[in-house]
Amino acid sequence: MDPKVKVELYRTMVLIRSFEETILQHYHADKSPAWDIGAGLIPGEMHLSAGQEPVAAGICANLTASDAITATHRPHHLAIAHGVRMEALAAEIFGRETGLGKGRGGHMHLFDPGTHFSCSGIIAEGLPPALGQAFAFQRRGLPNVVVAVTGEGAANQGAFHESLNLAALWKLPVVFVVEDNDWAISVPRTASTAVPSNAARAAAYGIPGERVENNDVEEVWRVAKGAIKRARSGDGPTLIEVHTVRLWGHFEGDAQAYRNDLEEAKAHDPIEVYAGLLAREGVLDTKGAAKIKEECTKEVASAIDFAKTSPLPDPAGALQYVFA
Amino acid sequence: MALTATEAGTRKLSTAKAMVEGIAQEMERDPSIFVMGEDVGAYGGIFSSTTGLLERFGKDRVIDTPISETAFLGLATGAATEGMRPIVELMFVDFFGVAMDQIYNHMAKIHFESGGNVKVPLVLMTAVGGGYSDGAQHSQCLWGTFAHLPGMKVVVPSNPADAKGLMIAAIRDDNPVIYMFHKGVMGLPWMAKNPRAIGTVPEGDYQVPIGSASVVRAGKDVTIVTLSLSVHHCLDVAEELAQEGISCEVIDLRSLVPLDRRTVLESVGKTGRMVVVDEDYQSFGLSGELAAIVAETDPGMLRRPLARVAVPDVPIPYSRPLEQAVLPTHSRIAAAIRKTVA
């Protein structure tokens, strides 16, 4: 594997983590002493992606801005890795007029037509529209693909199975990615899913299925590369499951009292693990890693500044955009 | 739409054939349009809404789907966000329950959530209505449900000429348009014949503007506000009551979203009486909305209490006498009008 790609994967993961840490800090800064989910600079539910960076970095390194990706209620890592403008992403999270959806969408409803990025707050229901993007690419003879990302909890929804069947039937250029972070809010996968690997479910639709273990960014990159190539060349969809980790709560404010795996999870922070590997391989030393962290911190700070100094939407515009 | 007799011509089509003609003319004009749904291909649509399209446009543009409404309605939304213009059929509106998330959380909201950056130009056409003993899961109208949820335009044609013009307008609209056709106005050879289900249809391309009601019979004593198959029942009743000296003005709403409030208010302002005839459920729906619009504008506008002839809040029964007892039939409409003008 090209060392440049390795460093790029690392940089993407660090950029995502810097962003999520900054959002985390701003989200909690003005919600105390009396916790109020609707208060503060960033109101509402907040699902952050710490721990799941390998999925986003590994997949998106194989995509261009002409390819589409659809994410879940936990979408920031995929948006950043796919190249959605960070300033507009941050501004949407802060509910500003300069945001991706001019403050109408919020952090679970992000749409960026420039990079064909979208997400849905409804479990598994982002997949059917992803089929439509793939259908449009296919019918127009474009070489583009769609990556449709969902969680392991979503693999038990009807929309998941309808989508896999239809995509396989019509050989749509889609790659389905299941982020298995072990937890559907508080319900462990062992209590929700009848099969040990969702990749096994690919067999039901006659398509390849692969599971990536250990939150391994390079393995995600390799498997995604093959699946995307397959989709691009007209051979149809692939189902990939990545065993990843959710380092923080389902949403902010979730005390995670139900978890007995947190210490173990934190001991395997994928960014630290990968930094260690790159150091051992001589690809990136401590100094190089520190420089990347510094650059990412700067980029994030600038995006957050943009968001915080952008205007809030005028209430007079509350009825806008219902219809085109 | 105001057509002269020459423009309108004399050629007659069923509502189903008029719809298909509108779709076909648009497909000739715009290659980004495709038709998708269950049995829309070789069968031609269970209610003949796509008859002949497969032969004319081929299987790449007229596409039979698996019975997976969530997948194919969502697919239509996604294709629309990428610039295609899907026409997708939900065989019976009653089936919306298996796929409503794709409709009201995705199709209807993406434009708004994106701050206007993503458009979803698609037509969701679906069969509505009862009167032929199809029971509680295959006979509902449910237009009030769709009209209640923001982000979808809702059109409900009652006759062939409007069916074509509203279809063309729906296809050209940049928003999701729910196109609800009553089985009883389609002119199907296997269902009770409605004489107005076959009518004069202009051959060229024309639009019936979405959001524009039509005064289908002028009168001075009472305003009957209605839509879809009930328009025909109301016209029949109006003709009969004219013999008794009651002059009914009948408004065919044609669109629910946007609703042509002005035409309703102008008429009620003139007659001072309103009867709403609606084949959808009575409570929390169209008839209550119309009452509210009148009351919000001027409670003194009504000289007599308004009347509602809708489906009382009960699922549609199977057995004929029971079904006929809950639908807005001739006798219920006539009784409500007589009471209102008394």
XYZ file of C-alpha atoms in Angstrom:
666
model
C 0.000 0.000 0.000
C 1.319 3.421 -0.982
C 2.608 5.272 2.126
C 0.986 8.442 0.798
C -2.409 6.731 0.962
C -1.665 5.596 4.513
C -0.881 9.131 5.607
C -3.997 10.394 3.848
C -6.160 7.830 5.686
C -4.586 8.933 8.959
C -5.094 12.615 8.187
C -8.783 12.074 7.351
C -9.350 10.241 10.617
C -7.614 12.978 12.605
C -9.588 15.682 10.811
C -12.858 13.923 11.679
C -11.868 13.442 15.316
C -10.803 17.093 15.629
C -14.157 18.157 14.261
C -16.165 15.866 16.547
C -14.142 16.885 19.620
C -14.785 20.530 18.851
C -18.505 19.963 18.324
C -18.587 17.972 21.563
C -17.003 20.824 23.460
C -19.346 23.459 22.020
C -22.384 21.239 22.458
C -21.819 20.787 26.185
C -20.370 24.238 26.919
C -23.669 25.987 27.496
C -25.977 23.176 28.644
C -25.024 23.278 32.298
C -25.632 23.491 35.203
C -29.213 22.492 34.341
C -29.007 20.138 31.360
C -31.413 21.189 28.637
C -31.100 19.414 25.282
C -32.707 22.332 23.468
C -30.414 24.995 24.949
C -27.131 26.466 23.805
C -25.276 27.234 20.597
C -25.919 23.713 19.288
C -29.394 22.527 20.305
C -31.087 19.178 19.725
C -29.832 15.631 19.497
C -26.154 15.139 18.682
C -24.788 11.811 17.420
C -21.017 11.966 17.143
C -18.846 9.472 15.320
C -15.720 9.084 17.441
C -14.356 5.598 16.868
C -15.981 5.115 13.470
C -13.415 7.174 11.534
C -11.848 4.116 9.820
C -15.109 3.444 7.965
C -15.318 6.952 6.549
C -11.622 7.312 5.744
C -11.273 3.871 4.180
C -14.321 4.157 1.950
C -14.129 7.766 0.862
C -10.490 7.525 -0.203
C -11.878 5.445 -3.093
C -14.547 7.951 -4.142
C -14.659 11.156 -6.162
C -17.042 14.089 -5.702
C -19.084 12.690 -8.608
C -19.835 9.586 -6.565
C -22.650 9.682 -4.038
C -22.698 8.671 -0.415
C -25.619 8.488 1.956
C -25.151 8.382 5.698
C -27.201 7.850 8.825
C -28.244 9.924 11.829
C -24.511 9.815 12.681
C -23.180 11.430 9.533
C -20.293 13.850 10.221
C -17.381 11.464 9.637
C -18.720 10.453 6.226
C -19.486 14.047 5.224
C -15.984 15.213 6.113
C -14.243 12.261 4.468
C -16.308 12.718 1.302
C -15.254 16.328 1.031
C -18.396 18.190 2.050
C -17.349 21.780 2.747
C -16.625 21.819 6.470
C -17.721 25.424 6.944
C -21.207 24.708 5.569
C -21.389 21.467 7.587
C -20.485 23.275 10.812
C -22.851 26.145 10.056
C -25.733 23.706 9.604
C -24.949 22.093 12.945
C -25.019 25.551 14.534
C -28.365 26.210 12.781
C -27.074 29.077 10.651
C -28.335 30.545 7.399
C -24.975 29.692 5.796
C -25.382 25.979 6.576
C -25.835 23.209 4.050
C -29.622 23.399 4.525
C -29.757 27.070 5.629
C -30.551 25.827 9.127
C -33.655 23.933 8.010
C -32.124 20.473 8.219
C -29.846 20.111 11.225
C -27.159 17.548 11.877
C -29.230 14.471 10.892
C -30.468 15.996 7.618
C -27.486 17.105 5.580
C -27.625 17.478 1.804
C -24.782 18.608 -0.414
C -25.639 18.279 -4.103
C -22.088 19.313 -5.057
C -20.657 16.080 -3.631
C -23.884 14.031 -3.875
C -23.863 13.691 -0.096
C -27.044 13.023 1.852
C -28.187 11.416 5.055
C -31.370 10.378 6.813
C -32.337 10.323 10.456
C -34.549 7.278 9.949
C -32.882 3.909 10.432
C -32.288 2.077 7.099
C -34.509 4.502 5.185
C -31.574 6.282 3.576
C -30.969 3.198 1.456
C -33.940 3.424 -0.963
C -33.089 6.969 -2.143
C -29.489 5.791 -2.597
C -30.801 3.177 -5.035
C -32.410 6.018 -6.969
C -29.132 7.892 -7.270
C -27.518 4.686 -8.502
C -30.397 4.141 -10.925
C -29.900 7.643 -12.338
C -26.146 7.035 -12.768
C -26.777 3.658 -14.413
C -29.470 4.890 -16.809
C -27.356 7.836 -17.887
C -24.346 5.624 -18.510
C -22.254 7.499 -15.935
C -19.370 5.691 -14.231
C -20.396 6.915 -10.786
C -21.327 4.786 -7.803
C -23.284 5.236 -4.602
C -22.127 4.127 -1.178
C -25.100 3.556 1.105
C -24.070 3.459 4.737
C -26.186 2.210 7.587
C -25.774 0.723 11.063
C -25.960 -2.873 12.252
C -29.282 -2.089 13.925
C -30.670 -1.099 10.534
C -29.952 -4.507 9.033
C -33.105 -5.764 10.734
C -35.339 -3.208 9.020
C -37.472 -4.042 5.997
C -36.015 -1.159 3.995
C -32.569 -2.784 4.229
C -33.756 -6.044 2.699
C -35.992 -4.468 0.052
C -33.047 -2.322 -1.001
C -30.551 -5.167 -1.208
C -32.930 -7.255 -3.276
C -33.754 -4.479 -5.728
C -30.140 -3.342 -6.095
C -29.016 -6.918 -6.754
C -31.896 -7.554 -9.166
C -31.102 -4.478 -11.264
C -27.316 -4.632 -10.761
C -27.306 -1.065 -9.492
C -23.900 0.549 -8.855
C -24.240 0.566 -5.070
C -21.979 -0.492 -2.253
C -23.852 -1.159 0.992
C -21.801 -0.559 4.105
C -22.960 -1.615 7.557
C -21.203 0.130 10.417
C -21.385 -2.444 13.168
C -20.570 -0.529 16.347
C -22.122 -3.307 18.445
C -24.846 -1.094 19.888
C -28.290 -0.063 18.612
C -28.533 2.704 21.220
C -28.514 0.378 24.255
C -29.322 -2.952 22.628
C -26.271 -5.076 21.807
C -26.150 -6.807 18.434
C -26.242 -10.160 20.178
C -29.764 -9.278 21.370
C -30.968 -7.996 18.005
C -29.419 -9.975 15.191
C -29.837 -13.656 14.413
C -26.619 -14.003 12.425
C -23.069 -13.384 13.648
C -22.201 -11.312 10.578
C -24.504 -9.141 8.501
C -22.180 -9.813 5.568
C -23.695 -13.321 5.564
C -26.999 -11.749 4.564
C -25.511 -10.883 1.171
C -25.935 -14.536 0.202
C -29.716 -14.076 0.398
C -29.465 -11.647 -2.519
C -26.764 -13.404 -4.509
C -24.174 -10.665 -4.016
C -20.723 -10.700 -2.400
C -20.555 -9.963 1.320
C -17.450 -9.180 3.319
C -16.863 -8.365 6.948
C -13.933 -6.263 8.084
C -12.805 -6.980 11.626
C -10.921 -4.869 14.171
C -11.931 -1.447 12.832
C -8.971 -1.751 10.478
C -8.800 1.308 8.231
C -6.487 -0.277 5.683
C -8.708 -3.319 5.390
C -11.764 -1.075 4.937
C -9.869 0.767 2.209
C -8.922 -2.497 0.458
C -12.372 -4.110 0.629
C -14.155 -0.884 -0.342
C -11.787 -0.447 -3.279
C -12.765 -3.845 -4.673
C -16.489 -3.323 -4.115
C -16.471 0.156 -5.649
C -14.555 -1.124 -8.658
C -17.087 -3.912 -9.052
C -20.013 -1.465 -8.858
C -18.323 0.932 -11.280
C -17.795 -1.770 -13.847
C -21.485 -2.716 -13.857
C -21.260 -5.936 -11.848
C -23.715 -4.771 -9.196
C -23.740 -4.263 -5.461
C -21.615 -5.594 -2.620
C -22.445 -5.692 1.081
C -19.629 -4.796 3.461
C -19.871 -4.882 7.223
C -17.186 -3.146 9.256
C -16.791 -4.052 12.897
C -16.156 -0.607 14.289
C -16.611 1.034 17.672
C -18.716 3.773 19.192
C -16.420 5.524 21.665
C -18.996 8.020 22.918
C -22.731 7.794 23.670
C -25.473 7.053 21.186
C -26.175 10.748 21.504
C -24.594 13.314 23.740
C -26.102 13.052 27.196
C -26.275 9.262 26.989
C -24.530 8.100 30.186
C -23.962 4.628 28.685
C -24.637 2.885 31.979
C -25.591 -0.163 29.934
C -22.098 -0.621 28.491
C -19.542 -3.052 29.840
C -17.159 -2.729 26.898
C -16.170 0.922 27.174
C -12.732 0.522 28.735
C -11.845 -2.138 26.226
C -13.122 0.088 23.408
C -11.150 3.108 24.582
C -8.018 0.993 24.781
C -8.388 0.384 21.049
C -8.966 3.914 19.823
C -8.482 3.425 16.065
C -6.543 6.654 15.626
C -4.004 5.750 18.297
C -3.789 2.214 16.954
C -3.107 3.486 13.432
C -0.614 6.111 14.603
C 1.279 3.328 16.365
C 1.278 1.168 13.260
C 2.470 3.982 10.991
C 5.247 4.824 13.468
C 6.387 1.189 13.603
C 6.353 1.001 9.830
C 8.379 4.213 9.613
C 5.650 5.895 7.563
C 4.821 8.638 10.036
C 6.796 9.663 13.104
C 5.516 11.462 16.198
C 6.538 14.802 14.777
C 4.702 14.156 11.516
C 1.579 13.055 13.401
C 1.709 16.186 15.555
C 1.937 18.354 12.461
C -1.144 16.687 10.980
C -3.028 17.183 14.224
C -2.065 20.848 14.255
C -3.194 21.386 10.655
C -6.489 19.634 11.278
C -7.148 21.592 14.459
C -6.594 24.797 12.525
C -8.931 23.778 9.716
C -11.654 22.820 12.173
C -11.244 26.031 14.189
C -11.681 28.083 11.051
C -14.874 26.198 10.103
C -16.297 26.570 13.609
C -15.472 30.300 13.557
C -17.316 30.619 10.280
C -20.333 28.856 11.778
C -20.393 30.859 14.984
C -20.096 34.179 13.214
C -22.702 33.347 10.573
C -26.202 34.788 10.968
C -29.062 32.762 12.365
C -31.972 32.441 9.936
C -34.572 35.204 9.998
C -37.814 33.856 11.561
C -39.649 35.585 8.703
C -38.240 32.838 6.473
C -39.651 29.946 8.513
C -42.122 29.004 5.795
C -39.580 29.027 2.959
C -38.490 25.968 0.953
C -41.564 23.796 1.522
C -42.009 23.887 -2.248
C -39.600 24.585 -5.078
C -57.876 26.176 -18.662
C -60.202 27.879 -21.098
C -60.436 26.138 -24.412
C -62.646 27.097 -27.282
C -64.792 24.398 -28.840
C -62.415 24.214 -31.817
C -59.340 23.761 -29.611
C -61.080 21.197 -27.452
C -62.237 19.248 -30.465
C -64.715 16.457 -30.220
C -62.471 13.458 -29.610
C -63.541 11.512 -26.535
C -61.316 9.479 -24.214
C -61.739 7.701 -20.910
C -59.993 9.235 -17.919
C -57.491 6.357 -17.952
C -56.638 6.920 -21.616
C -56.378 10.662 -21.070
C -53.885 10.106 -18.254
C -51.831 7.754 -20.389
C -51.874 10.226 -23.280
C -50.547 12.958 -20.998
C -47.760 10.692 -19.736
C -46.840 9.510 -23.239
C -46.668 13.027 -24.681
C -44.406 14.110 -21.838
C -42.188 11.028 -22.224
C -41.755 11.879 -25.921
C -40.682 15.387 -24.949
C -38.401 14.617 -22.004
C -36.104 11.542 -21.865
C -35.558 11.962 -18.118
C -39.126 10.790 -17.442
C -39.695 7.124 -16.606
C -42.630 5.147 -15.206
C -42.178 2.662 -12.394
C -44.396 0.542 -10.192
C -46.115 -2.784 -9.723
C -47.710 -4.147 -12.910
C -47.210 -0.945 -14.889
C -45.549 -2.838 -17.754
C -47.188 -5.745 -19.570
C -50.371 -5.450 -17.492
C -50.649 -1.727 -18.193
C -51.549 -0.757 -14.645
C -54.225 -2.518 -12.619
C -56.484 0.497 -13.257
C -55.206 1.110 -16.820
C -53.078 4.107 -15.850
C -50.115 2.943 -17.975
C -51.740 0.924 -20.770
C -49.611 0.842 -23.910
C -46.608 2.677 -22.451
C -44.379 -0.411 -22.359
C -44.978 -1.138 -26.039
C -44.224 2.452 -26.921
C -41.279 3.276 -24.680
C -39.738 -0.082 -23.813
C -38.719 -1.704 -20.567
C -35.956 0.775 -19.786
C -38.536 3.519 -19.270
C -41.613 1.571 -18.179
C -40.429 -0.569 -15.333
C -42.158 -3.273 -13.331
C -40.893 -3.459 -9.772
C -40.867 -6.101 -7.073
C -43.547 -5.699 -4.389
C -41.193 -3.468 -2.421
C -42.880 -0.092 -2.105
C -40.300 1.261 0.322
C -37.482 0.430 -2.088
C -39.056 1.677 -5.298
C -40.738 4.803 -3.914
C -37.440 5.712 -2.285
C -35.649 4.908 -5.514
C -37.895 7.372 -7.312
C -36.997 10.053 -4.769
C -33.286 9.428 -5.154
C -33.515 9.426 -8.947
C -35.413 12.729 -8.783
C -32.684 14.293 -6.637
C -30.241 13.415 -9.418
C -32.335 15.204 -12.033
C -34.607 12.486 -13.406
C -38.395 12.913 -13.435
C -39.975 9.684 -12.191
C -43.646 8.817 -12.392
C -44.133 6.129 -9.802
C -47.334 4.247 -9.064
C -48.545 3.071 -5.677
C -51.172 0.575 -6.799
C -53.756 1.425 -4.124
C -53.345 4.425 -1.835
C -54.304 2.053 0.973
C -50.816 0.525 0.631
C -49.095 3.711 1.757
C -48.621 2.217 5.206
C -45.825 -0.085 4.053
C -43.809 2.815 2.643
C -44.990 6.019 4.278
C -41.561 6.861 5.664
C -40.229 7.205 2.140
C -43.149 9.459 1.257
C -43.503 11.886 4.143
C -40.024 11.776 5.676
C -37.987 11.709 2.474
C -39.869 12.597 -0.718
C -41.734 15.439 0.998
C -38.959 16.842 3.203
C -35.671 16.709 1.301
C -36.250 19.991 -0.528
C -37.018 21.751 2.739
C -34.232 20.144 4.761
C -31.727 21.049 2.066
C -32.739 24.696 2.276
C -34.026 24.497 -1.283
C -30.754 23.105 -2.670
C -32.175 19.718 -3.721
C -35.319 19.368 -5.813
C -37.548 16.270 -5.912
C -39.589 16.474 -9.121
C -41.713 13.362 -9.207
C -45.291 12.206 -9.633
C -46.655 9.574 -7.279
C -49.876 8.348 -8.852
C -52.220 6.169 -6.891
C -55.729 4.706 -7.107
C -58.282 5.759 -4.508
C -61.886 5.219 -3.576
C -64.543 2.629 -3.002
C -68.054 1.732 -4.014
C -67.342 -1.720 -5.434
C -67.068 -3.836 -2.268
C -63.286 -4.012 -2.025
C -63.326 -3.729 1.757
C -61.498 -1.657 4.329
C -57.946 -2.032 2.923
C -58.661 -1.276 -0.757
C -61.348 1.435 -0.784
C -60.029 4.503 0.996
C -59.404 7.981 -0.392
C -56.938 9.267 2.224
C -56.194 12.506 0.358
C -56.631 14.398 3.611
C -53.710 12.420 5.068
C -51.350 13.463 2.281
C -52.642 17.035 2.186
C -52.065 17.315 5.933
C -48.343 16.610 5.658
C -46.262 19.490 4.267
C -44.127 19.162 1.168
C -46.380 17.349 -1.292
C -48.772 18.833 -3.790
C -51.985 16.811 -4.042
C -54.145 16.678 -7.173
C -57.405 14.774 -7.612
C -58.870 14.816 -11.128
C -62.523 13.976 -11.720
C -62.727 13.799 -15.525
C -60.655 12.966 -18.630
C -59.677 16.494 -19.697
C -58.534 17.472 -16.205
C -56.791 14.118 -15.782
C -54.538 14.810 -18.767
C -53.948 18.470 -17.980
C -53.197 17.815 -14.319
C -50.868 14.948 -15.256
C -48.838 17.172 -17.558
C -48.739 19.907 -14.910
C -47.688 17.360 -12.271
C -44.865 16.004 -14.436
C -43.533 19.501 -15.132
C -43.750 20.566 -11.488
C -40.443 20.608 -9.591
C -42.078 19.180 -6.467
C -43.443 15.793 -5.444
C -47.031 15.679 -6.675
C -49.425 13.030 -5.356
C -51.818 12.297 -8.218
C -54.898 10.513 -6.842
C -57.234 8.978 -9.371
C -60.547 7.455 -8.323
C -61.154 4.019 -9.821
C -64.744 5.094 -10.456
C -63.751 7.918 -12.843
C -61.275 5.921 -14.927
C -63.866 4.506 -17.334
C -62.823 0.921 -16.695
C -64.736 -1.746 -18.613
C -64.954 -3.899 -15.475
C -66.505 -1.408 -13.084
C -69.821 0.505 -12.903
C -69.901 3.030 -15.748
C -69.861 6.698 -14.938
C -71.080 8.559 -18.045
C -68.671 11.443 -17.394
C -65.672 9.063 -17.215
C -65.531 9.411 -20.990
C -65.247 12.924 -22.277
C -63.722 15.330 -24.732
C -59.950 15.622 -24.402
C -57.762 18.067 -26.373
C -55.107 16.306 -28.416
C -52.212 18.670 -27.852
C -50.250 19.327 -24.728
C -51.890 21.566 -22.158
C -51.764 21.975 -18.417
C -54.523 22.301 -15.869
C -52.821 24.549 -13.321
C -52.291 22.846 -9.952
C -54.168 24.789 -7.275
C -57.036 25.919 -9.441
C -60.576 24.731 -8.674
C -63.279 24.610 -11.293
C -66.881 25.792 -10.948
C -68.482 22.910 -12.825
C -72.052 24.138 -12.332
C -73.055 27.713 -11.548
C -75.859 28.345 -9.049
C -77.024 30.823 -6.453
C -78.605 29.048 -3.457
C -75.896 26.766 -2.113
C -72.220 25.970 -2.755
C -71.334 22.307 -3.018
C -67.574 21.846 -2.560
C -66.396 18.449 -3.700
C -63.810 16.512 -5.687
C -63.099 13.284 -7.550
C -65.956 10.815 -8.103
C -68.238 12.800 -5.787
C -68.250 15.636 -8.348
C -70.390 13.425 -10.559
C -72.781 12.480 -7.771
C -73.138 16.175 -6.913
C -73.812 17.170 -10.532
C -76.514 14.494 -10.739
C -78.088 15.691 -7.486
C -77.880 19.353 -8.580
C -79.732 18.515 -11.770
C -82.457 16.780 -9.800
C -82.778 19.551 -7.216
C -83.050 22.145 -9.970
C -86.487 20.627 -10.655
C -87.396 21.575 -7.073
C -86.182 25.119 -7.622
C -82.880 24.708 -5.706
C -79.952 26.262 -7.539
C -76.657 24.524 -6.659
C -73.183 25.814 -7.464
C -70.787 22.857 -7.682
C -67.047 23.352 -7.208
C -64.598 20.636 -8.253
C -61.505 21.388 -6.166
C -59.179 19.397 -8.505
C -56.213 20.167 -6.176
C -55.997 19.951 -2.403
C -52.455 21.299 -2.135
C -52.400 24.096 -2.924
C -56.072 24.639 -2.166
C -57.987 27.217 -4.212
C -59.459 29.048 -1.240
C -60.526 32.017 -3.300
C -62.915 30.119 -5.550
C -64.552 28.514 -2.503
C -64.846 31.781 -0.589
C -66.195 33.722 -3.562
C -68.910 31.148 -4.097
C -69.864 30.812 -0.430
C -69.856 34.611 -0.178
C -72.425 34.628 -2.942
C -74.670 31.731 -1.838
C -74.267 31.965 1.956
C -74.528 28.201 2.217
C -71.953 25.400 1.978
C -72.169 21.639 1.721
C -68.905 19.700 1.563
C -69.056 16.316 -0.127
C -65.919 14.285 0.531
C -65.340 10.532 0.134
C -62.519 10.666 2.686
C -63.095 10.191 6.418
C -65.000 13.032 8.055
C -63.014 13.985 11.159
C -59.795 16.029 11.001
C -59.908 16.240 7.211
C -60.895 18.247 4.143
C -64.432 19.064 5.257
C -63.219 20.470 8.583
C -60.483 22.419 6.768
C -63.023 24.066 4.454
C -65.248 24.933 7.424
C -62.254 26.511 9.142
C -61.334 28.555 6.091
C -64.833 30.014 5.915
C -64.950 30.654 9.682
C -61.495 32.294 9.678
C -62.447 34.553 6.783
C -65.879 35.668 7.961
C -68.086 33.617 10.292
C -71.023 35.724 9.108
C -70.613 34.462 5.570
C -72.812 31.434 6.232
C -76.512 32.151 6.485
C -77.199 28.542 7.457
C -75.042 25.954 9.289
C -72.797 24.113 6.866
C -73.245 20.424 6.181
C -70.671 17.694 5.651
C -71.285 14.548 3.661
C -68.223 12.380 4.224
C -67.390 8.867 5.361
C -68.372 8.760 9.019
C -65.408 7.658 11.064
C -65.579 3.968 10.304
C -63.460 1.697 8.085
C -65.104 1.063 4.701
C -67.357 -2.004 5.109
C -67.349 -4.851 2.610
C -71.027 -5.770 2.296
C -72.865 -3.647 -0.287
C -75.653 -2.180 1.886
C -73.146 -1.270 4.583
C -70.681 0.321 2.163
C -73.425 2.296 0.431
C -74.576 3.514 3.857
C -71.227 5.208 4.595
C -70.212 6.558 1.172
C -71.394 10.006 0.029
C -74.213 8.674 -2.119
C -76.931 10.501 -4.032
C -79.500 10.325 -1.230
C -77.161 11.577 1.513
C -75.996 14.471 -0.667
C -79.559 15.450 -1.618
C -80.708 15.312 2.016
C -77.841 17.512 3.170
C -78.524 20.117 0.474
C -82.261 20.221 1.164
C -81.592 20.708 4.873
C -79.079 23.481 4.187
C -81.347 25.489 1.918
C -84.526 24.903 3.954
